[in-house]
PDB file of C-alpha atoms in Angstrom:
ATOM      1  CA  UNK J   1      95.549  71.633 108.675  1.00  0.00           C
ATOM      2  CA  UNK J   2      93.012  73.131 106.261  1.00  0.00           C
ATOM      3  CA  UNK J   3      89.350  72.169 106.153  1.00  0.00           C
ATOM      4  CA  UNK J   4      88.081  70.239 103.129  1.00  0.00           C
ATOM      5  CA  UNK J   5      86.419  72.629 100.712  1.00  0.00           C
ATOM      6  CA  UNK J   6      83.136  71.627  99.037  1.00  0.00           C
ATOM      7  CA  UNK J   7      83.432  70.945  95.292  1.00  0.00           C
ATOM      8  CA  UNK J   8      82.518  73.830  93.017  1.00  0.00           C
ATOM      9  CA  UNK J   9      79.284  73.744  91.053  1.00  0.00           C
ATOM     10  CA  UNK J  10      79.361  73.441  87.256  1.00  0.00           C
ATOM     11  CA  UNK J  11      78.352  77.096  87.036  1.00  0.00           C
ATOM     12  CA  UNK J  12      81.268  78.144  89.250  1.00  0.00           C
ATOM     13  CA  UNK J  13      83.720  75.997  87.301  1.00  0.00           C
ATOM     14  CA  UNK J  14      82.464  77.364  83.982  1.00  0.00           C
ATOM     15  CA  UNK J  15      82.646  80.916  85.296  1.00  0.00           C
ATOM     16  CA  UNK J  16      86.236  80.420  86.493  1.00  0.00           C
ATOM     17  CA  UNK J  17      87.320  79.043  83.114  1.00  0.00           C
ATOM     18  CA  UNK J  18      85.694  81.861  81.137  1.00  0.00           C
ATOM     19  CA  UNK J  19      86.976  84.484  83.584  1.00  0.00           C
ATOM     20  CA  UNK J  20      90.550  83.202  83.268  1.00  0.00           C
ATOM     21  CA  UNK J  21      90.270  83.184  79.467  1.00  0.00           C
ATOM     22  CA  UNK J  22      89.089  86.802  79.459  1.00  0.00           C
ATOM     23  CA  UNK J  23      91.604  88.039  82.026  1.00  0.00           C
ATOM     24  CA  UNK J  24      94.617  86.413  80.361  1.00  0.00           C
ATOM     25  CA  UNK J  25      93.612  87.573  76.882  1.00  0.00           C
ATOM     26  CA  UNK J  26      92.826  84.107  75.528  1.00  0.00           C
ATOM     27  CA  UNK J  27      89.412  85.635  74.811  1.00  0.00           C
ATOM     28  CA  UNK J  28      90.022  89.121  73.432  1.00  0.00           C
ATOM     29  CA  UNK J  29      87.749  92.171  73.580  1.00  0.00           C
ATOM     30  CA  UNK J  30      85.005  91.749  70.984  1.00  0.00           C
ATOM     31  CA  UNK J  31      85.249  87.956  70.820  1.00  0.00           C
ATOM     32  CA  UNK J  32      81.796  86.376  70.666  1.00  0.00           C
ATOM     33  CA  UNK J  33      80.782  83.870  73.351  1.00  0.00           C
ATOM     34  CA  UNK J  34      78.832  81.120  71.616  1.00  0.00           C
ATOM     35  CA  UNK J  35      76.985  79.234  74.363  1.00  0.00           C
ATOM     36  CA  UNK J  36      76.645  75.997  72.371  1.00  0.00           C
ATOM     37  CA  UNK J  37      80.322  75.991  71.407  1.00  0.00           C
ATOM     38  CA  UNK J  38      81.449  76.681  74.970  1.00  0.00           C
ATOM     39  CA  UNK J  39      79.141  74.007  76.363  1.00  0.00           C
ATOM     40  CA  UNK J  40      80.569  71.505  73.889  1.00  0.00           C
ATOM     41  CA  UNK J  41      84.190  72.373  74.661  1.00  0.00           C
ATOM     42  CA  UNK J  42      83.622  72.174  78.418  1.00  0.00           C
ATOM     43  CA  UNK J  43      81.384  69.106  78.187  1.00  0.00           C
ATOM     44  CA  UNK J  44      78.528  70.736  80.110  1.00  0.00           C
ATOM     45  CA  UNK J  45      74.947  71.712  79.292  1.00  0.00           C
ATOM     46  CA  UNK J  46      73.951  75.233  78.245  1.00  0.00           C
ATOM     47  CA  UNK J  47      72.540  76.016  81.703  1.00  0.00           C
ATOM     48  CA  UNK J  48      75.851  76.482  83.573  1.00  0.00           C
ATOM     49  CA  UNK J  49      77.269  78.371  80.576  1.00  0.00           C
ATOM     50  CA  UNK J  50      74.319  80.769  80.525  1.00  0.00           C
ATOM     51  CA  UNK J  51      74.534  81.245  84.295  1.00  0.00           C
ATOM     52  CA  UNK J  52      78.287  81.913  84.127  1.00  0.00           C
ATOM     53  CA  UNK J  53      77.813  84.436  81.332  1.00  0.00           C
ATOM     54  CA  UNK J  54      75.136  86.202  83.393  1.00  0.00           C
ATOM     55  CA  UNK J  55      77.647  86.653  86.235  1.00  0.00           C
ATOM     56  CA  UNK J  56      80.311  87.902  83.810  1.00  0.00           C
ATOM     57  CA  UNK J  57      77.781  90.371  82.403  1.00  0.00           C
ATOM     58  CA  UNK J  58      76.895  91.639  85.883  1.00  0.00           C
ATOM     59  CA  UNK J  59      80.620  92.199  86.575  1.00  0.00           C
ATOM     60  CA  UNK J  60      81.097  94.167  83.351  1.00  0.00           C
ATOM     61  CA  UNK J  61      83.324  91.593  81.671  1.00  0.00           C
ATOM     62  CA  UNK J  62      80.965  90.715  78.788  1.00  0.00           C
ATOM     63  CA  UNK J  63      78.196  92.675  77.103  1.00  0.00           C
ATOM     64  CA  UNK J  64      75.239  92.173  74.757  1.00  0.00           C
ATOM     65  CA  UNK J  65      75.584  93.603  71.267  1.00  0.00           C
ATOM     66  CA  UNK J  66      72.289  92.663  69.626  1.00  0.00           C
ATOM     67  CA  UNK J  67      72.912  90.674  66.451  1.00  0.00           C
ATOM     68  CA  UNK J  68      76.332  89.402  67.545  1.00  0.00           C
ATOM     69  CA  UNK J  69      75.003  88.239  70.899  1.00  0.00           C
ATOM     70  CA  UNK J  70      77.322  88.262  73.916  1.00  0.00           C
ATOM     71  CA  UNK J  71      80.905  89.440  73.400  1.00  0.00           C
ATOM     72  CA  UNK J  72      83.899  90.113  75.630  1.00  0.00           C
ATOM     73  CA  UNK J  73      83.712  93.699  76.859  1.00  0.00           C
ATOM     74  CA  UNK J  74      86.399  96.160  75.764  1.00  0.00           C
ATOM     75  CA  UNK J  75      89.169  97.132  78.159  1.00  0.00           C
ATOM     76  CA  UNK J  76      87.875 100.472  79.400  1.00  0.00           C
ATOM     77  CA  UNK J  77      90.414 103.027  80.613  1.00  0.00           C
ATOM     78  CA  UNK J  78      87.523 105.052  81.991  1.00  0.00           C
ATOM     79  CA  UNK J  79      86.708 102.200  84.365  1.00  0.00           C
ATOM     80  CA  UNK J  80      90.327 101.459  85.162  1.00  0.00           C
ATOM     81  CA  UNK J  81      91.210 104.898  86.511  1.00  0.00           C
ATOM     82  CA  UNK J  82      88.581 104.841  89.314  1.00  0.00           C
ATOM     83  CA  UNK J  83      89.697 101.326  90.243  1.00  0.00           C
ATOM     84  CA  UNK J  84      93.280 102.587  90.557  1.00  0.00           C
ATOM     85  CA  UNK J  85      92.170 105.466  92.772  1.00  0.00           C
ATOM     86  CA  UNK J  86      90.317 103.063  95.061  1.00  0.00           C
ATOM     87  CA  UNK J  87      93.203 100.582  95.111  1.00  0.00           C
ATOM     88  CA  UNK J  88      95.680 103.312  96.106  1.00  0.00           C
ATOM     89  CA  UNK J  89      93.675 103.756  99.304  1.00  0.00           C
ATOM     90  CA  UNK J  90      92.878 100.117 100.056  1.00  0.00           C
ATOM     91  CA  UNK J  91      96.152  98.250  99.463  1.00  0.00           C
ATOM     92  CA  UNK J  92      98.428 100.414 101.679  1.00  0.00           C
ATOM     93  CA  UNK J  93      95.825 100.262 104.448  1.00  0.00           C
ATOM     94  CA  UNK J  94      95.526  96.476 104.035  1.00  0.00           C
ATOM     95  CA  UNK J  95      99.283  95.891 104.328  1.00  0.00           C
ATOM     96  CA  UNK J  96      99.445  98.156 107.379  1.00  0.00           C
ATOM     97  CA  UNK J  97      96.781  96.017 109.075  1.00  0.00           C
ATOM     98  CA  UNK J  98      98.519  92.834 107.898  1.00  0.00           C
ATOM     99  CA  UNK J  99     101.704  93.788 109.751  1.00  0.00           C
ATOM    100  CA  UNK J 100      99.841  93.383 113.034  1.00  0.00           C
ATOM    101  CA  UNK J 101      97.467  90.561 112.045  1.00  0.00           C
ATOM    102  CA  UNK J 102      99.580  88.281 109.857  1.00  0.00           C
ATOM    103  CA  UNK J 103      99.443  84.530 110.623  1.00  0.00           C
ATOM    104  CA  UNK J 104     102.226  82.608 112.323  1.00  0.00           C
ATOM    105  CA  UNK J 105     103.250  80.955 109.051  1.00  0.00           C
ATOM    106  CA  UNK J 106     103.335  84.242 107.122  1.00  0.00           C
ATOM    107  CA  UNK J 107     106.990  83.882 106.121  1.00  0.00           C
ATOM    108  CA  UNK J 108     106.444  80.441 104.580  1.00  0.00           C
ATOM    109  CA  UNK J 109     103.244  81.425 102.772  1.00  0.00           C
ATOM    110  CA  UNK J 110     104.689  84.642 101.382  1.00  0.00           C
ATOM    111  CA  UNK J 111     107.883  82.857 100.371  1.00  0.00           C
ATOM    112  CA  UNK J 112     105.927  80.260  98.400  1.00  0.00           C
ATOM    113  CA  UNK J 113     104.085  82.939  96.407  1.00  0.00           C
ATOM    114  CA  UNK J 114     107.284  84.919  95.792  1.00  0.00           C
ATOM    115  CA  UNK J 115     109.029  81.765  94.536  1.00  0.00           C
ATOM    116  CA  UNK J 116     106.094  81.010  92.219  1.00  0.00           C
ATOM    117  CA  UNK J 117     106.024  84.544  90.840  1.00  0.00           C
ATOM    118  CA  UNK J 118     109.758  84.642  90.216  1.00  0.00           C
ATOM    119  CA  UNK J 119     109.662  81.243  88.497  1.00  0.00           C
ATOM    120  CA  UNK J 120     106.873  82.436  86.203  1.00  0.00           C
ATOM    121  CA  UNK J 121     108.820  85.643  85.499  1.00  0.00           C
ATOM    122  CA  UNK J 122     111.877  83.704  84.362  1.00  0.00           C
ATOM    123  CA  UNK J 123     109.884  81.980  81.586  1.00  0.00           C
ATOM    124  CA  UNK J 124     107.413  84.846  81.037  1.00  0.00           C
ATOM    125  CA  UNK J 125     104.370  82.640  81.668  1.00  0.00           C
ATOM    126  CA  UNK J 126     101.702  85.373  81.524  1.00  0.00           C
ATOM    127  CA  UNK J 127      98.835  83.294  82.930  1.00  0.00           C
ATOM    128  CA  UNK J 128     100.963  82.103  85.861  1.00  0.00           C
ATOM    129  CA  UNK J 129     102.306  85.627  86.462  1.00  0.00           C
ATOM    130  CA  UNK J 130      98.829  87.139  86.615  1.00  0.00           C
ATOM    131  CA  UNK J 131      97.614  84.421  88.991  1.00  0.00           C
ATOM    132  CA  UNK J 132     100.645  84.785  91.253  1.00  0.00           C
ATOM    133  CA  UNK J 133     100.127  88.545  91.386  1.00  0.00           C
ATOM    134  CA  UNK J 134      96.466  88.100  92.312  1.00  0.00           C
ATOM    135  CA  UNK J 135      97.444  85.571  94.973  1.00  0.00           C
ATOM    136  CA  UNK J 136     100.018  87.962  96.425  1.00  0.00           C
ATOM    137  CA  UNK J 137      97.584  90.822  96.887  1.00  0.00           C
ATOM    138  CA  UNK J 138      94.751  88.566  98.041  1.00  0.00           C
ATOM    139  CA  UNK J 139      97.150  87.189 100.667  1.00  0.00           C
ATOM    140  CA  UNK J 140      97.649  90.736 101.964  1.00  0.00           C
ATOM    141  CA  UNK J 141      93.889  91.340 102.005  1.00  0.00           C
ATOM    142  CA  UNK J 142      93.315  88.107 103.935  1.00  0.00           C
ATOM    143  CA  UNK J 143      96.045  88.965 106.441  1.00  0.00           C
ATOM    144  CA  UNK J 144      94.456  92.370 107.025  1.00  0.00           C
ATOM    145  CA  UNK J 145      91.698  90.544 108.889  1.00  0.00           C
ATOM    146  CA  UNK J 146      89.154  92.870 107.299  1.00  0.00           C
ATOM    147  CA  UNK J 147      86.544  90.961 105.239  1.00  0.00           C
ATOM    148  CA  UNK J 148      85.206  94.187 103.718  1.00  0.00           C
ATOM    149  CA  UNK J 149      88.579  94.755 102.054  1.00  0.00           C
ATOM    150  CA  UNK J 150      88.524  91.238 100.606  1.00  0.00           C
ATOM    151  CA  UNK J 151      84.966  91.559  99.307  1.00  0.00           C
ATOM    152  CA  UNK J 152      85.382  95.052  97.863  1.00  0.00           C
ATOM    153  CA  UNK J 153      88.544  94.151  95.952  1.00  0.00           C
ATOM    154  CA  UNK J 154      87.384  90.799  94.584  1.00  0.00           C
ATOM    155  CA  UNK J 155      85.439  92.149  91.587  1.00  0.00           C
ATOM    156  CA  UNK J 156      87.926  94.957  90.988  1.00  0.00           C
ATOM    157  CA  UNK J 157      90.737  92.428  90.630  1.00  0.00           C
ATOM    158  CA  UNK J 158      88.932  90.755  87.734  1.00  0.00           C
ATOM    159  CA  UNK J 159      89.398  93.989  85.790  1.00  0.00           C
ATOM    160  CA  UNK J 160      92.920  94.604  87.093  1.00  0.00           C
ATOM    161  CA  UNK J 161      93.915  91.146  85.825  1.00  0.00           C
ATOM    162  CA  UNK J 162      92.950  92.169  82.286  1.00  0.00           C
ATOM    163  CA  UNK J 163      95.092  95.303  82.372  1.00  0.00           C
ATOM    164  CA  UNK J 164      97.948  93.441  84.013  1.00  0.00           C
ATOM    165  CA  UNK J 165      98.027  90.851  81.236  1.00  0.00           C
ATOM    166  CA  UNK J 166      98.714  93.661  78.734  1.00  0.00           C
ATOM    167  CA  UNK J 167     101.799  94.699  80.714  1.00  0.00           C
ATOM    168  CA  UNK J 168     103.142  91.230  81.403  1.00  0.00           C
ATOM    169  CA  UNK J 169     103.197  90.184  77.755  1.00  0.00           C
ATOM    170  CA  UNK J 170     106.403  92.213  77.414  1.00  0.00           C
ATOM    171  CA  UNK J 171     109.357  89.897  78.220  1.00  0.00           C
ATOM    172  CA  UNK J 172     111.163  90.950  81.389  1.00  0.00           C
ATOM    173  CA  UNK J 173     108.437  93.371  82.512  1.00  0.00           C
ATOM    174  CA  UNK J 174     107.492  91.209  85.481  1.00  0.00           C
ATOM    175  CA  UNK J 175     110.954  90.829  87.058  1.00  0.00           C
ATOM    176  CA  UNK J 176     110.987  94.219  88.879  1.00  0.00           C
ATOM    177  CA  UNK J 177     107.392  93.636  90.013  1.00  0.00           C
ATOM    178  CA  UNK J 178     108.447  90.619  92.038  1.00  0.00           C
ATOM    179  CA  UNK J 179     111.362  92.481  93.572  1.00  0.00           C
ATOM    180  CA  UNK J 180     108.854  95.120  94.687  1.00  0.00           C
ATOM    181  CA  UNK J 181     106.653  92.379  96.149  1.00  0.00           C
ATOM    182  CA  UNK J 182     109.646  90.975  98.018  1.00  0.00           C
ATOM    183  CA  UNK J 183     110.437  94.382  99.523  1.00  0.00           C
ATOM    184  CA  UNK J 184     106.828  94.712 100.719  1.00  0.00           C
ATOM    185  CA  UNK J 185     107.014  91.288 102.359  1.00  0.00           C
ATOM    186  CA  UNK J 186     110.330  92.135 104.032  1.00  0.00           C
ATOM    187  CA  UNK J 187     108.851  95.270 105.575  1.00  0.00           C
ATOM    188  CA  UNK J 188     105.697  93.428 106.622  1.00  0.00           C
ATOM    189  CA  UNK J 189     107.609  90.601 108.303  1.00  0.00           C
ATOM    190  CA  UNK J 190     109.891  93.066 110.077  1.00  0.00           C
ATOM    191  CA  UNK J 191     106.846  94.543 111.799  1.00  0.00           C
ATOM    192  CA  UNK J 192     107.397  98.026 110.349  1.00  0.00           C
ATOM    193  CA  UNK J 193     103.870  99.114 109.364  1.00  0.00           C
ATOM    194  CA  UNK J 194     104.890 102.526 108.038  1.00  0.00           C
ATOM    195  CA  UNK J 195     107.628 101.084 105.824  1.00  0.00           C
ATOM    196  CA  UNK J 196     105.275  98.372 104.534  1.00  0.00           C
ATOM    197  CA  UNK J 197     102.673 101.006 103.709  1.00  0.00           C
ATOM    198  CA  UNK J 198     105.215 103.202 101.911  1.00  0.00           C
ATOM    199  CA  UNK J 199     106.583 100.289  99.877  1.00  0.00           C
ATOM    200  CA  UNK J 200     103.079  99.245  98.865  1.00  0.00           C
ATOM    201  CA  UNK J 201     102.289 102.822  97.804  1.00  0.00           C
ATOM    202  CA  UNK J 202     105.496 103.005  95.764  1.00  0.00           C
ATOM    203  CA  UNK J 203     104.702  99.646  94.158  1.00  0.00           C
ATOM    204  CA  UNK J 204     101.235 100.871  93.161  1.00  0.00           C
ATOM    205  CA  UNK J 205     102.634 104.104  91.721  1.00  0.00           C
ATOM    206  CA  UNK J 206     104.904 102.164  89.362  1.00  0.00           C
ATOM    207  CA  UNK J 207     102.343  99.421  88.624  1.00  0.00           C
ATOM    208  CA  UNK J 208      99.663 101.959  87.734  1.00  0.00           C
ATOM    209  CA  UNK J 209     102.055 103.787  85.391  1.00  0.00           C
ATOM    210  CA  UNK J 210     102.887 100.512  83.655  1.00  0.00           C
ATOM    211  CA  UNK J 211      99.238  99.609  83.146  1.00  0.00           C
ATOM    212  CA  UNK J 212      98.164 103.091  82.026  1.00  0.00           C
ATOM    213  CA  UNK J 213     101.019 103.093  79.501  1.00  0.00           C
ATOM    214  CA  UNK J 214      99.838  99.716  78.184  1.00  0.00           C
ATOM    215  CA  UNK J 215      96.343 101.123  77.723  1.00  0.00           C
TER     216      UNK J 215
END
């Protein structure tokens, strides 16, 4: 039984909506964020919109351009490469820890995410595919039992989502990704930490190549 979560503030809700729009490509690099227009569309005041944009700016997802105001930041390969290097260290370590610290209902929780990802892959729903992928890796981070891993990867995944959306727009591109995820889960649930680590490393090798090619 899960605890009841407090409702999100208007700023948090606005931030989540704008973040999703940027990460899925609904808002493209260079698109201007008009605070009044956004406030009207979301039926909120300017204050939560301005606060949300300030957080996006701090995370490098929007930028000020002078006369044009605030625009969606470009997808920067120079930023992406260091994130990949960091992720290649963190994710295999996280899955190795998760083998020993996974919850009792790990099979059911992993199965639900795998089913959701495969369903999204069949219809090439890019937004759902990106979210399922984020959920898969965040599940591994949570199971690692290491809060530093979760915190350090949270902001990085905002940028990874943007690159991932470029890859997943190609029909059929996501199907092998979910087979790789399934193989990672199988190794994790079998209790084989070394195999889980190796499968995660192999998955990242291929995923990084796909995203670098898209860039």
